[in-house]
Structure formats: structure tokens, C-alpha cells
Amino acid sequence: MTANDYQQPGRKIRSILIVGGGSAGWMTAAALSQTLSKGCTITLIESEEIGTVGVGEATIPTIKLFNQVLGLDENDFVRATQGSFKLGIQFVSWGKANHRYFHPFGSYGRPFDTVAVHQHWLAARANNDINLDDLCMAWAAASRGKFALPSTDPRNVLSTHDYAYHFDAGLYAGYLRKYSEARGVLRHEGKVAFVQQNGESGFVESVTMEDGRICAADLFIDCSGFRGLLIEGTLKTGYDDWTHWLPCDRALAVPCASSSDFTPYTRSTARAAGWQWRIPLQHRTGNGYVYSSAHISDDEAAATLLANLDGKALGDPRPLRFVTGRRRKSWNKNVIAVGLSSGFMEPLESTSLHLIQANISKILAFFPDRDFDPLVTDEFNRVATHETERIRDFLIMHYHLNVRDEPLWRQCANMDIPGSLQFKIDHFRKCGRLIAREMDLFGPASWTAVHIGQFNFPKRPDPLIDFRNVNGTEYLEKLRGAMRAAAETLPTHQAYIDRNCKAN
Ligand SMILES: Cc1cc2nc3c(=O)[nH]c(=O)nc-3n(C[C@H](O)[C@H](O)[C@H](O)COP(=O)(O)OP(=O)(O)OC[C@H]3O[C@@H](n4cnc5c(N)ncnc54)[C@H](O)[C@@H]3O)c2cc1C
């Protein structure tokens, strides 16, 4: 191979068209405009008339990395999006009615031994009243309504929590629009009416807007939402339906006035036919009921939602319908689906914006030239498949491990689950071991929280613990005390925001 072969000057991508301007479209535009700072035009088409899904208010810690790569100032971003901070998710009535547990961001305690903290907790459980939740800094702070950024000193117990954000998804898209336009992204308002494909290859060549404008590009990013205008409408890529594992197919969303309970965490409360979210922002609280239409009518679901708000509803509940599952390929020919066009898993663990970010990272990691070599696209799709299936399993576990009485919950407790999840449940049940798999998004603390929180108690702790000369109860009590004391020193969530990032 000669040096000239490497250069291939004629084959580079010269133009990218993003179809759709929801969170997916503008996150993609922001990241691409930041990275491709020369030599490629980036255009985005969106339609105000069609609008966006507009929900998507809770995130997981990975979003921080996305914002950091863009160079966003955290306080400015939180201020601009009416944001708040999230230390994890409190699950109410999931394993059984009125039971609560916390899925923390960060770790349980500060590991003090080769054996994990939760193993010491399991071993010492009969001899003390320590709640597993009380062994993580995230809950020590969250349960007291406190928040501060983690310490950068690894010896400090305040370094053991992590955090994400709640924010207004519409404001976030607007914020990123400004960012992207400042870096040269061109925006066209209006609807795409037709899509033109190459007669031979089937590659997309251009789209025609309702007003007759034609937009051609080398690479198309489909951010058109559930409809998947290019990836499905044009390329008929196909969709794997996962409703038999994740049966909720509708949601009603309604904001309400803020209450005094400005929690630095999301709350998810299981209901007879699904679950309800509660997400506090600076200017309002976001709420929604995600439910299975086979188990409750829309009217009953709306009544349940409205009866369980902690402030005055600020409008009528907005209906949303979805089919849980995944587009068979996120990347097909010269079209890459990002966001809802690539699939949707319900918002139980706030993973949709993360999956947008993950597809954007992969676009950059596998950035093509105009040859669109299948070697590249196949690997992109392989990784995307693993990422979504690992998240899918984690979500299914929330539904499967329960002892509730209603038909939806009985159905989920008795359903066949993917072998990959059954394997993890079996290992944990045996001796509390966590089995990690390629592309697992959620780490040990997350899996531990849900196993224990939903009563998948191991038959015994890890055999290794019998060889350790550690007084578990004494250490756990020390940890709990250290966290409690540290949490008391933190400002309240409200005070932290007032001081650093209060919206105008
Ligand atoms: C009930 C519910 C709750 C959710 N909660 C969360 C959460 O807490 N956390 C989280 O991370 N995610 C959540 N999500 C997911 C999140 O809302 C989406 O992942 C995110 O908003 C991205 O949506 P999108 O940009 O792909 O699609 P959309 O918001 O639907 O945007 C589609 C865009 O395409 C444009 N468009 C479509 N057709 C055309 C056309 N013909 N011509 C021109 N433009 C067109 C539209 O105008 C729009 O701009 C939730 C989703 C639902 C349904």
C-alpha cells in the first residue's frame, strides 16, 4: 500500500443531513459540529408543526461526559434548562406494596476489603438492623435532601457518590441548538415530504421538503422520532418488538406545581398497571404514568396520575404511545438512526438520552467515508445491539422480581426472561455474585440495588467471606456513621442550586 492509497481524497464525507430536531437531533448536531470543525457541512431539518416528544427529563451520570466533551459549563447548563440534580432513583412499591429502595449513583460505601461491601452486609444481616441503602453516600445525602458535587479526594467518603441531572428536555434541545448554530450548523424549518434513493444501491441521496427545497447529503442521520422516517419509512429496516418482556406501551405525562419536597432524586412508584415517575425541576415537577394498555384504560390511568400529584396539575395529561423494542439495525446503508428512531425502552432507568449519546459516540468512533464499508457498519450495529440488550435485561429485572398481586405484575413474575438475565439472577441468588457482560451500562451498585431491593436474596454470601478476618457489623456501622456525618455537612439541594445555578 502506498501513501496515496491512505489519502483517498475523493471519498471523504462532505455533507451530513440530520432529519429531526428533538433531543436526538440537537445532541447529534452539537457533537458533530464540535468535532467536524472543517470540511463538512451539517444541516438539520425540523418541523415545528410536527413538534417533539418533549419528555426526557431524567438522566444518568454518563450525560456529564457528553456535556464535558462539548465544553458546556455545568452551572450555565443547569440554569438554562431549569435543571436539578439526581443522586439516583427511589423505587416505591416495586418488589411489593409500600416497600422502598434506592438505586444509587456511585458505590456502596468505600470498599474496605477484597470482598464487596454488599457481601459483608449479607453476612452480617442477621446481627444488625443496617439497611443496605444507608451504606451509600448517594442515599445518605438524598434522604436528607442534600446535594454537593463529589469530592475529588478518593480518601473522602464524599467521593463515593455520583450524580446526573433532571432538566427540561425542550430547553436542553434549544440550548444545544444555539451551540450548534454558533458552530455552523444550518437549520431548515419545515416538513420532509419525499425521500430519494439511488435506484441501484438504495442509498438515500436527498430529501425533498414540502415547500420543494431539496437537501442532498452523503450521510443521513435519522432523528425523526418514533416514525423513523428514513431508517424505517424509506429503508424498511425492521423492528424487534420487546413488549412481551416490557409490557408497558403508553404513557401520560403532566407537569405540576413544585412542592416543598425538592428531592435530589427521581421517584418511581409502581402502580397496578405500570408505574409513575416524579421528577423535580426548578420551575415545576414532571410526572407521568407509564402503563400497559392491556391492563388499564386511558381514563383510569389519567385519574390515577392526577390523584397522585404533589402539586396542582399545570395542564392536561399528554398521551404518548410506544412499542418497546429496537430497530434491527441502527445503521443501514448511509442512514444512521439516533434517538427514538433507533428504538425505545421505557424511561424506567432514564436510558434514552444515554443511548442517543452512545450512538453519537459510535458515529465518531466508526466515522465512515463514502464507501460505507460493511466492516464498519456491522461493527457499529453489533456494539449497538449489545448496549441495548444489556439495558433491556436490567429493565426486565425490575418487572420480573416482584411479589405484587395485580395481573400485570403476576404476568411479569411468571414470564420467561432472556437467558442472559436469568444467568445473572441465578448467580446472584446463589451467593450474591454479580456477573458482568460486555457493554453492561449499569455497574455493580445498580444491579445490587435492584436484586436486593426486589428480594432476590442470595442463599448465602460469597464463600470467600468465610476466610476474611473482618468484623462486618463493626465496619458497616462505621461506614454508615461516616456517611451520615458527611451528609449532614452538605448544603440542601435547594441551597446548592440557589448558590450556583438558579434559573432566572
Ligand atoms: C413517556 C416517555 C418518557 C421519557 N422519559 C425520559 C427520561 O426521563 N429520560 C430519558 O433519557 N429519556 C426519556 N424519554 C425518551 C426521550 O424523550 C427521547 O429519547 C428524546 O426526547 C429523543 O427524542 P427524539 O429526538 O428521538 O424524537 P422527537 O422528540 O420525537 O423528535 C423528532 C424530531 O423529528 C422531526 N420530524 C419528524 N418527522 C419529520 C418530517 N417529516 N419532517 C421534518 N421533521 C420531522 C420533529 O419535528 C422533531 O423535531 C422518554 C420518552 C417517553 C415516550
Coordinates of N, CA and C in Angstrom, one line a residue, residues 74-220:
E74 N -21.2 23.6 33.6 CA -22.3 22.9 34.3 C -23.4 23.9 34.8
N75 N -22.9 24.9 35.5 CA -23.9 25.8 36.2 C -24.7 26.5 35.1
D76 N -24.1 26.9 34.0 CA -24.8 27.6 33.0 C -25.8 26.7 32.4
F77 N -25.4 25.4 32.1 CA -26.4 24.5 31.6 C -27.5 24.2 32.5
V78 N -27.3 24.0 33.8 CA -28.4 23.7 34.7 C -29.3 24.9 34.8
R79 N -28.8 26.1 34.8 CA -29.6 27.3 34.9 C -30.5 27.4 33.6
A80 N -29.9 27.2 32.5 CA -30.6 27.3 31.2 C -31.7 26.3 31.0
T81 N -31.6 25.2 31.7 CA -32.6 24.1 31.4 C -33.5 23.9 32.6
Q82 N -33.5 24.8 33.6 CA -34.3 24.7 34.8 C -34.0 23.4 35.5
G83 N -32.7 23.0 35.5 CA -32.3 21.7 35.9 C -32.2 21.6 37.4
S84 N -32.1 20.3 37.8 CA -31.8 20.0 39.2 C -30.9 18.8 39.2
F85 N -30.5 18.3 40.4 CA -29.5 17.2 40.5 C -30.2 15.9 40.9
K86 N -29.6 14.8 40.4 CA -30.1 13.5 40.6 C -29.1 12.6 41.2
L87 N -29.3 12.0 42.4 CA -28.3 11.1 43.0 C -28.7 9.7 42.8
G88 N -29.9 9.4 42.2 CA -30.3 8.1 42.0 C -31.8 8.0 41.8
I89 N -32.4 6.9 41.9 CA -33.9 6.7 41.8 C -34.4 6.0 43.0
Q90 N -35.4 6.5 43.6 CA -36.1 5.8 44.7 C -37.2 5.0 44.1
F91 N -37.2 3.7 44.4 CA -38.3 2.8 43.9 C -39.3 2.5 45.0
V92 N -40.5 2.9 44.8 CA -41.6 2.7 45.8 C -42.5 1.6 45.3
S93 N -42.8 0.6 46.2 CA -43.8 -0.4 45.9 C -43.4 -1.3 44.7
W94 N -42.2 -1.4 44.4 CA -41.8 -2.3 43.2 C -41.8 -3.7 43.6
G95 N -40.9 -4.1 44.5 CA -40.9 -5.6 44.9 C -42.2 -6.0 45.5
K96 N -42.7 -5.2 46.4 CA -44.1 -5.4 46.9 C -44.6 -4.1 47.4
A97 N -45.9 -4.0 47.7 CA -46.6 -2.8 48.1 C -45.9 -2.1 49.3
N98 N -45.7 -0.8 49.2 CA -45.2 0.0 50.3 C -43.7 -0.2 50.6
H99 N -43.0 -1.1 49.9 CA -41.6 -1.3 50.2 C -40.8 -0.2 49.4
R100 N -39.7 0.3 49.9 CA -38.9 1.3 49.2 C -37.4 0.8 49.1
Y101 N -36.8 1.2 48.0 CA -35.3 1.0 48.0 C -34.8 2.1 47.1
F102 N -33.5 2.3 47.1 CA -32.8 3.3 46.4 C -31.8 2.7 45.4
H103 N -31.9 3.1 44.1 CA -30.8 2.8 43.2 C -29.9 4.0 43.2
P104 N -28.7 3.8 43.8 CA -27.8 5.0 44.0 C -26.9 5.1 42.8
F105 N -26.5 6.3 42.5 CA -25.3 6.6 41.6 C -24.1 6.6 42.5
G106 N -23.1 5.9 42.1 CA -21.9 5.8 42.9 C -21.8 4.3 43.4
S107 N -21.1 4.2 44.5 CA -20.9 2.8 45.0 C -21.5 2.7 46.4
Y108 N -21.6 1.4 46.8 CA -21.9 1.2 48.3 C -20.7 1.4 49.1
G109 N -20.7 2.3 50.0 CA -19.6 2.5 50.9 C -18.3 2.8 50.1
R110 N -17.2 2.7 50.9 CA -15.9 2.7 50.3 C -15.4 1.3 50.5
P111 N -15.1 0.5 49.5 CA -14.7 -0.9 49.7 C -13.6 -0.9 50.7
F112 N -13.7 -1.8 51.7 CA -12.6 -1.9 52.8 C -12.0 -3.2 52.8
D113 N -12.3 -4.1 51.8 CA -11.8 -5.4 51.8 C -11.9 -6.0 50.4
T114 N -11.2 -7.2 50.2 CA -11.3 -7.8 48.9 C -12.7 -8.2 48.6
V115 N -13.5 -8.5 49.6 CA -14.9 -8.9 49.4 C -15.8 -7.6 49.4
A116 N -16.7 -7.6 48.5 CA -17.6 -6.4 48.2 C -18.4 -6.1 49.5
V117 N -18.7 -4.8 49.6 CA -19.4 -4.3 50.8 C -20.8 -5.0 50.9
H118 N -21.5 -5.3 49.8 CA -22.8 -5.9 50.0 C -22.6 -7.4 50.5
Q119 N -21.5 -8.0 50.3 CA -21.3 -9.3 50.8 C -21.1 -9.3 52.3
H120 N -20.4 -8.3 52.8 CA -20.3 -8.1 54.3 C -21.7 -7.8 54.9
W121 N -22.5 -7.0 54.1 CA -23.8 -6.7 54.6 C -24.7 -8.0 54.7
L122 N -24.6 -8.8 53.6 CA -25.3 -10.1 53.6 C -24.9 -11.0 54.8
A123 N -23.6 -11.1 55.0 CA -23.1 -12.0 56.0 C -23.5 -11.5 57.4
A124 N -23.6 -10.2 57.6 CA -23.9 -9.7 58.9 C -25.3 -9.3 59.2
R125 N -26.1 -9.5 58.2 CA -27.5 -9.1 58.2 C -28.3 -9.5 59.4
A126 N -28.1 -10.8 59.8 CA -28.9 -11.3 60.9 C -28.6 -10.6 62.2
N127 N -27.4 -10.0 62.3 CA -26.9 -9.5 63.6 C -27.1 -8.0 63.7
N128 N -27.7 -7.3 62.7 CA -27.8 -5.9 62.9 C -29.1 -5.4 62.1
D129 N -29.4 -4.1 62.2 CA -30.6 -3.6 61.5 C -30.2 -2.6 60.4
I130 N -28.9 -2.8 59.9 CA -28.5 -1.8 58.9 C -29.2 -2.1 57.6
N131 N -29.7 -1.0 57.0 CA -30.4 -1.0 55.7 C -29.3 -0.8 54.7
L132 N -29.3 -1.6 53.6 CA -28.3 -1.5 52.6 C -28.2 -0.1 52.0
D133 N -29.4 0.5 51.8 CA -29.4 1.9 51.3 C -28.5 2.9 52.1
D134 N -28.5 2.6 53.4 CA -27.7 3.5 54.3 C -26.2 3.4 54.2
L135 N -25.8 2.4 53.3 CA -24.4 2.2 53.1 C -23.9 2.9 51.8
C136 N -24.7 3.8 51.2 CA -24.2 4.5 50.0 C -24.4 6.0 50.3
M137 N -23.4 6.7 49.9 CA -23.3 8.2 50.1 C -24.5 8.9 49.4
A138 N -24.8 8.3 48.2 CA -25.9 8.9 47.4 C -27.2 9.0 48.2
W139 N -27.5 7.9 48.9 CA -28.8 7.9 49.7 C -28.6 8.7 51.0
A140 N -27.4 8.6 51.6 CA -27.2 9.4 52.8 C -27.5 10.9 52.5
A141 N -27.1 11.4 51.4 CA -27.4 12.8 51.0 C -28.8 12.9 50.6
A142 N -29.3 12.0 49.6 CA -30.6 12.2 49.0 C -31.7 12.1 50.1
S143 N -31.6 11.2 51.0 CA -32.6 11.1 52.0 C -32.7 12.3 52.9
R144 N -31.7 13.1 53.0 CA -31.7 14.3 53.8 C -32.0 15.5 52.9
G145 N -32.3 15.3 51.6 CA -32.5 16.5 50.7 C -31.2 17.3 50.5
K146 N -30.1 16.6 50.6 CA -28.8 17.4 50.5 C -28.1 17.1 49.1
F147 N -27.3 18.0 48.7 CA -26.5 17.8 47.5 C -25.2 18.6 47.4
A148 N -24.2 18.0 47.0 CA -23.0 18.7 46.6 C -22.2 17.8 45.6
L149 N -21.4 18.4 44.8 CA -20.6 17.6 43.9 C -19.7 16.7 44.7
P150 N -19.3 15.5 44.1 CA -18.4 14.6 44.8 C -17.1 15.2 45.1
S151 N -16.4 14.8 46.2 CA -15.1 15.2 46.5 C -14.1 14.6 45.5
T152 N -13.1 15.3 45.1 CA -12.1 14.7 44.2 C -11.0 13.9 45.0
D153 N -11.1 13.9 46.4 CA -10.1 13.2 47.2 C -10.7 11.8 47.4
P154 N -10.0 10.8 46.8 CA -10.6 9.4 46.9 C -10.6 8.9 48.4
R155 N -9.9 9.5 49.3 CA -9.9 9.0 50.7 C -11.2 9.5 51.4
N156 N -11.9 10.5 50.8 CA -13.0 11.1 51.4 C -14.3 10.3 51.1
V157 N -15.1 10.0 52.0 CA -16.3 9.2 51.8 C -17.2 10.0 50.8
L158 N -17.1 11.3 50.8 CA -17.9 12.2 49.9 C -17.4 12.0 48.4
S159 N -16.4 11.2 48.2 CA -16.0 10.9 46.8 C -16.8 9.7 46.2
T160 N -17.6 9.1 47.0 CA -18.2 7.8 46.6 C -19.6 7.9 46.0
H161 N -20.1 9.1 45.9 CA -21.4 9.2 45.1 C -21.1 9.8 43.8
D162 N -22.1 9.6 42.9 CA -22.0 10.2 41.6 C -23.4 10.9 41.4
Y163 N -23.6 11.5 40.2 CA -24.8 12.2 40.1 C -25.1 12.5 38.6
A164 N -26.4 12.8 38.3 CA -26.8 13.2 37.0 C -27.7 14.4 37.1
Y165 N -28.5 14.6 36.1 CA -29.4 15.8 36.2 C -30.9 15.4 35.8
H166 N -31.8 16.3 36.3 CA -33.1 16.4 35.8 C -33.1 17.7 35.0
F167 N -33.7 17.7 33.8 CA -33.9 19.0 33.2 C -35.0 19.0 32.2
D168 N -35.4 20.2 31.7 CA -36.4 20.4 30.8 C -35.9 20.0 29.4
A169 N -36.4 18.9 28.8 CA -35.8 18.4 27.5 C -35.9 19.5 26.4
G170 N -37.0 20.2 26.4 CA -37.2 21.2 25.3 C -36.1 22.3 25.5
L171 N -35.9 22.7 26.7 CA -34.8 23.8 26.9 C -33.4 23.3 26.6
Y172 N -33.2 22.0 26.9 CA -31.9 21.4 26.5 C -31.7 21.4 25.0
A173 N -32.7 21.0 24.3 CA -32.6 21.0 22.8 C -32.3 22.4 22.3
G174 N -33.1 23.4 22.9 CA -32.9 24.8 22.5 C -31.4 25.3 22.8
Y175 N -30.9 24.9 23.9 CA -29.6 25.2 24.4 C -28.5 24.7 23.4
L176 N -28.8 23.4 23.0 CA -27.8 22.8 22.1 C -28.0 23.3 20.6
R177 N -29.2 23.8 20.3 CA -29.4 24.4 19.0 C -28.5 25.7 18.9
K178 N -28.6 26.5 19.9 CA -27.7 27.7 19.9 C -26.2 27.3 19.8
Y179 N -25.8 26.4 20.5 CA -24.4 25.9 20.5 C -24.1 25.4 19.1
S180 N -25.0 24.7 18.4 CA -24.7 24.1 17.1 C -24.7 25.2 16.0
E181 N -25.7 26.1 16.1 CA -25.7 27.1 15.1 C -24.5 28.0 15.2
A182 N -24.0 28.2 16.4 CA -22.8 29.0 16.5 C -21.6 28.3 15.9
R183 N -21.7 27.0 15.7 CA -20.6 26.3 15.1 C -20.9 25.9 13.6
G184 N -21.9 26.6 13.1 CA -22.1 26.5 11.6 C -23.2 25.5 11.2
V185 N -23.9 24.9 12.1 CA -25.0 24.0 11.6 C -26.1 24.9 11.0
L186 N -26.6 24.4 9.8 CA -27.6 25.1 9.1 C -29.0 24.5 9.5
R187 N -30.0 25.3 9.8 CA -31.3 24.7 10.2 C -32.3 25.1 9.2
H188 N -33.1 24.1 8.7 CA -34.2 24.3 7.8 C -35.5 24.0 8.6
E189 N -36.4 24.9 8.6 CA -37.7 24.7 9.2 C -38.7 24.1 8.1
G190 N -39.4 23.1 8.5 CA -40.4 22.5 7.5 C -40.4 21.0 7.5
K191 N -41.3 20.5 6.7 CA -41.5 19.0 6.8 C -40.8 18.4 5.6
V192 N -40.2 17.2 5.8 CA -39.7 16.4 4.8 C -40.9 15.6 4.1
A193 N -41.1 15.8 2.8 CA -42.2 15.1 2.1 C -41.8 13.9 1.4
F194 N -40.7 13.9 0.8 CA -40.2 12.7 0.0 C -38.7 12.4 0.3
V195 N -38.4 11.2 0.1 CA -37.0 10.7 0.2 C -36.6 10.1 -1.1
Q196 N -35.5 10.5 -1.7 CA -35.0 10.0 -2.9 C -33.8 9.0 -2.6
Q197 N -34.0 7.8 -3.2 CA -32.9 6.8 -3.1 C -32.2 6.6 -4.4
N198 N -31.0 6.1 -4.4 CA -30.3 5.7 -5.6 C -31.0 4.4 -6.1
G199 N -31.3 4.4 -7.4 CA -32.0 3.3 -8.0 C -31.3 2.0 -7.8
E200 N -30.0 2.0 -7.9 CA -29.2 0.8 -7.8 C -28.9 0.3 -6.4
S201 N -28.3 1.2 -5.6 CA -27.8 0.9 -4.3 C -28.8 1.0 -3.2
G202 N -29.9 1.8 -3.5 CA -30.8 2.0 -2.4 C -30.4 3.1 -1.4
F203 N -29.2 3.6 -1.6 CA -28.7 4.6 -0.6 C -29.6 5.8 -0.8
V204 N -29.7 6.5 0.3 CA -30.5 7.8 0.3 C -29.6 8.9 -0.3
E205 N -30.2 9.6 -1.3 CA -29.5 10.6 -2.0 C -29.9 12.0 -1.5
S206 N -31.2 12.2 -1.3 CA -31.7 13.5 -0.9 C -33.1 13.4 -0.3
V207 N -33.5 14.5 0.4 CA -34.9 14.6 0.8 C -35.5 15.9 0.2
T208 N -36.8 15.8 -0.1 CA -37.5 17.0 -0.6 C -38.4 17.5 0.4
M209 N -38.4 18.8 0.7 CA -39.3 19.3 1.7 C -40.6 19.7 1.1
E210 N -41.6 19.9 1.9 CA -43.0 20.2 1.4 C -43.0 21.5 0.5
D211 N -42.0 22.4 0.8 CA -42.0 23.6 0.0 C -41.1 23.5 -1.2
G212 N -40.7 22.3 -1.5 CA -39.9 22.0 -2.7 C -38.4 22.0 -2.6
R213 N -37.9 22.5 -1.4 CA -36.5 22.5 -1.3 C -35.9 21.1 -1.3
I214 N -34.8 20.9 -1.9 CA -34.2 19.6 -2.0 C -32.9 19.6 -1.2
C215 N -32.7 18.7 -0.3 CA -31.4 18.7 0.5 C -30.7 17.4 0.3
A216 N -29.6 17.4 -0.4 CA -28.8 16.2 -0.6 C -27.7 16.1 0.4
A217 N -27.2 14.9 0.7 CA -26.1 14.7 1.6 C -25.4 13.4 1.3
D218 N -24.2 13.2 1.9 CA -23.5 11.9 1.8 C -24.0 11.0 2.9
L219 N -24.2 11.6 4.1 CA -24.6 10.8 5.3 C -25.8 11.4 5.9
F220 N -26.8 10.5 6.2 CA -28.1 11.0 6.8 C -28.2 10.4 8.2

